[in-house]
Amino acid sequence: MVSRAGSLPRYMLQRLLLVIPMLFILLTLVFLIMRVAPGDPVSATVGGQLREEELERRRAALGFDRPLIVQYLDYLGDVARLDFGTTITDDQPIMNIVKENGGATLTLTVAAFAVALFLGVVFGLIAGRFRDSAGDVVIRLLGIATYAAPVFYTGILVKMLFAGNLGWLPPNRATSGFTESDVDEHTHILLVDALWQGETEAVVDILEHLVLPAATLGIFICGIFVRLIRVNVLQTLQADYVEAARARGVRESKVMRSHAFRNALVPVVTIIGLQVALLLSGAVLTERTFEWPGIGSELVRYITLRDYTAVQGIITMFAVVVVVISILVDIVIAIIDPRVRY
Amino acid sequence: MNDRMEPVVSVRDLRVWYGTERGAVRAVDGVSFDLLPGETLGLVGESGCGKSTLGRGLLGMLPEGAQTDGEIRFKGENLRTVSRSRLRDMRGPELGMIFQEPLTRLNPLMRISEHFEEALRAHTPGISKDTVERAALEVLGLMGIPPTRYRSYPHEFSGGMRQRLMIGLALVFRPAFVVADEPTTALDVLVEAQIIRILHDLRREFDTSLLLITHNLGIIAEACDRVAVMYAGKIVEVGEARQVFRDPQHPYTRELLRSTISLSTTGLNYIPGAPPDLTDPPPGCHFHPRCPDAMRVCEELDPIDQELSGGQRVECWLHGPDHLIGVDGRDRLRVREELSVADEA
């Protein structure tokens, strides 16, 4: 068995092929859960104001009168062609919603993730390095508290303090009205467009709006990072190879940098894949709390309208995103850690 | 034999103890020995007798909370009292350590080349990769590791190869003194023989003094010039390996040798009882409760280091000094019978 470190491409191919069964399982679950939910898509949407014949006609038009297996295969076929369906209530393709509102959600989640990773790494490393100090205890407590607190609750507190009492930052929405009219849309990511066109004022305005929601969501996610990094630093600092490096006279600062930190970050990358799901669900609530014009806000709106196709389409899209990111994470880990390439 | 040579390491009355809730554990309890240049000293004893603590204590690699006393003289400095940064500078170029478990001693995320680069750069900042590679390949060649494996990761090597890599990482500096703590315990017999051969050849290639800690008497016979036998934190006998094996002077050494299993073994011998609790060792000679030759004086007074005519040193009242043993001090304690009865019960 001669397996050299170079088998990375083969490993990547294996991972990519795994996308197919993973997606298949997820899509099946989404489809079944939507069908198991009580009520009928059409009657739920229009609230029983129509006569039975009219309901039947509409069901037939949307294809809900066909056997379940046919609907299922149809659904899989659509997703394969990246068609996530069309909303019942306002006849919009889901892809349009993704295009229009995806930029805002992407901005929010990326910013929140950056906040979470930064806080997680900094506090995790401090807590791990100075174990059982007062700082460590405070960091551990905060890590649990922020994770346990619902996003909308933290969001409201943050809004009250920084937007209400202190008045430093805007409480809601992604921009002040003027920004959107100043910036031409190219990428549908307002921040990128504004930066591209050098609209300094607009950039500042967008960033000011971004701070509170990104911090709220980031703080929610960072608790897991803090605790995970702390434990890993503690473990690697006691690892045999760390002691062996010290026995060769390697400086403590170098031991921390190239052994403890690097090795402690591997499990963190693993957890990032799982965190994406949490991040997306957190984003839905955060967007709602801050009236952020993202996909999450749209999802909540369609849920209240009881628009089954819209909900199914958006959730399917989320599922695809989670699968793709978790595969990317697997590949990144394989690059960092040669042992997983087998 | 080498009386004129200046010892590389000279240990005097070294003590190491750990504070625990039940009191101090005296893991190393007043140990003295010398190690000459290029000499290999084997350190044997049962598990828990303080061998590893002694080995680590010499290089200042004890766990936090360990306290030390005594003197470890190395090239004019006392390793026990030098500053942490001085000690760190000496680890590598002057002092090396080889550990018991080679599988976990290499960072799984770092190539072998990176291990060598890190180690050499710690002491020669700015040393080029080529210079590192040349030095590393030379020492790896002596360890029987082909140059093609230089950029491999640790998981691509077997246990025996990893131990050779560890030895290579210690020897690339050509240190004056190396402690090897049971380097072959985790390996199978054939690999063990290979590692022992490498350690045995060290002297010729590197002129390194080696303290080889083991509980395997066969290894001592194979690879060591002298042997020190440790029991309950003390060195009870030390001398030329052949001499000690042929004619052990301490009852513990004798019993230990009798307990070794070989093809000619007809019955299994073992030393009744267990090593003492180091928080509360027995008074006098720590071995007297298990000793077949125990006398009255043994439980009353600590034995005194005696140099015998063959050059062996031994701490045992059987060898005197007579003037300190009282009138009825040489009366036998009938320990052996009691123990046998207890064993059968």
mmCIF file of C-alpha atoms in Angstrom, chain A residues 3-5 239-252 254-255 258-260 262-263 266 335-339 341-342, chain B residues 56 61 88-89 91-92 95 97 99 101 104-111 114-115 118-119 122-123 149 152-153 155-156 166 169 173:
data_model
loop_
_atom_site.group_PDB
_atom_site.id
_atom_site.type_symbol
_atom_site.label_atom_id
_atom_site.label_comp_id
_atom_site.label_asym_id
_atom_site.label_seq_id
_atom_site.Cartn_x
_atom_site.Cartn_y
_atom_site.Cartn_z
ATOM 1 C CA SER A 3 -0.281 5.929 -0.748
ATOM 2 C CA ARG A 4 1.630 9.148 -1.108
ATOM 3 C CA ALA A 5 0.366 12.591 -0.251
ATOM 4 C CA ALA A 239 0.279 16.646 22.456
ATOM 5 C CA ASP A 240 3.373 14.472 22.341
ATOM 6 C CA TYR A 241 4.723 16.182 19.259
ATOM 7 C CA VAL A 242 4.551 19.565 20.996
ATOM 8 C CA GLU A 243 6.645 18.213 23.837
ATOM 9 C CA ALA A 244 9.035 16.681 21.324
ATOM 10 C CA ALA A 245 9.412 20.053 19.593
ATOM 11 C CA ARG A 246 10.175 21.677 22.954
ATOM 12 C CA ALA A 247 12.758 18.953 23.564
ATOM 13 C CA ARG A 248 14.517 20.185 20.413
ATOM 14 C CA GLY A 249 14.636 23.686 21.830
ATOM 15 C CA VAL A 250 11.893 25.210 19.686
ATOM 16 C CA ARG A 251 10.709 28.491 21.178
ATOM 17 C CA GLU A 252 7.358 28.543 22.940
ATOM 18 C CA LYS A 254 6.941 29.111 17.590
ATOM 19 C CA VAL A 255 5.448 26.011 19.237
ATOM 20 C CA SER A 258 3.198 26.257 14.064
ATOM 21 C CA HIS A 259 2.012 23.354 16.193
ATOM 22 C CA ALA A 260 -0.759 24.301 18.609
ATOM 23 C CA ARG A 262 -2.396 25.141 13.151
ATOM 24 C CA ASN A 263 -3.369 21.748 14.474
ATOM 25 C CA VAL A 266 -8.267 21.623 11.607
ATOM 26 C CA ILE A 335 -5.366 20.227 1.662
ATOM 27 C CA ILE A 336 -4.503 21.159 5.270
ATOM 28 C CA ASP A 337 -4.383 17.666 6.755
ATOM 29 C CA PRO A 338 -2.644 15.032 4.639
ATOM 30 C CA ARG A 339 -4.035 12.180 6.721
ATOM 31 C CA ARG A 341 -6.636 11.957 1.786
ATOM 32 C CA TYR A 342 -6.938 8.203 1.946
ATOM 33 C CA ARG B 56 13.231 13.992 32.025
ATOM 34 C CA MET B 61 11.382 18.360 30.931
ATOM 35 C CA ARG B 88 15.991 25.892 25.650
ATOM 36 C CA ASP B 89 19.072 26.987 23.720
ATOM 37 C CA ARG B 91 18.121 21.484 23.987
ATOM 38 C CA GLY B 92 18.911 20.393 20.481
ATOM 39 C CA LEU B 95 20.973 17.904 24.826
ATOM 40 C CA MET B 97 15.674 13.429 24.015
ATOM 41 C CA PHE B 99 10.764 9.355 23.503
ATOM 42 C CA GLU B 101 5.985 6.526 21.600
ATOM 43 C CA THR B 104 2.611 10.497 18.326
ATOM 44 C CA ARG B 105 5.876 12.413 18.512
ATOM 45 C CA LEU B 106 5.804 13.868 15.004
ATOM 46 C CA ASN B 107 3.318 16.571 14.044
ATOM 47 C CA PRO B 108 0.921 14.868 11.593
ATOM 48 C CA LEU B 109 0.495 18.084 9.595
ATOM 49 C CA MET B 110 4.210 18.653 9.024
ATOM 50 C CA ARG B 111 6.459 16.963 6.497
ATOM 51 C CA GLU B 114 9.561 20.738 7.980
ATOM 52 C CA HIS B 115 10.435 19.033 11.254
ATOM 53 C CA GLU B 118 11.927 23.907 12.380
ATOM 54 C CA ALA B 119 14.450 22.242 14.691
ATOM 55 C CA ALA B 122 15.298 27.261 16.196
ATOM 56 C CA HIS B 123 19.038 27.328 16.829
ATOM 57 C CA ARG B 149 11.224 10.053 1.895
ATOM 58 C CA SER B 152 6.865 12.635 3.272
ATOM 59 C CA TYR B 153 4.379 13.062 6.086
ATOM 60 C CA HIS B 155 1.703 8.905 8.681
ATOM 61 C CA GLU B 156 3.496 7.475 5.668
ATOM 62 C CA MET B 166 12.982 10.862 15.992
ATOM 63 C CA LEU B 169 15.946 14.692 14.669
ATOM 64 C CA PHE B 173 22.646 18.466 16.046
#
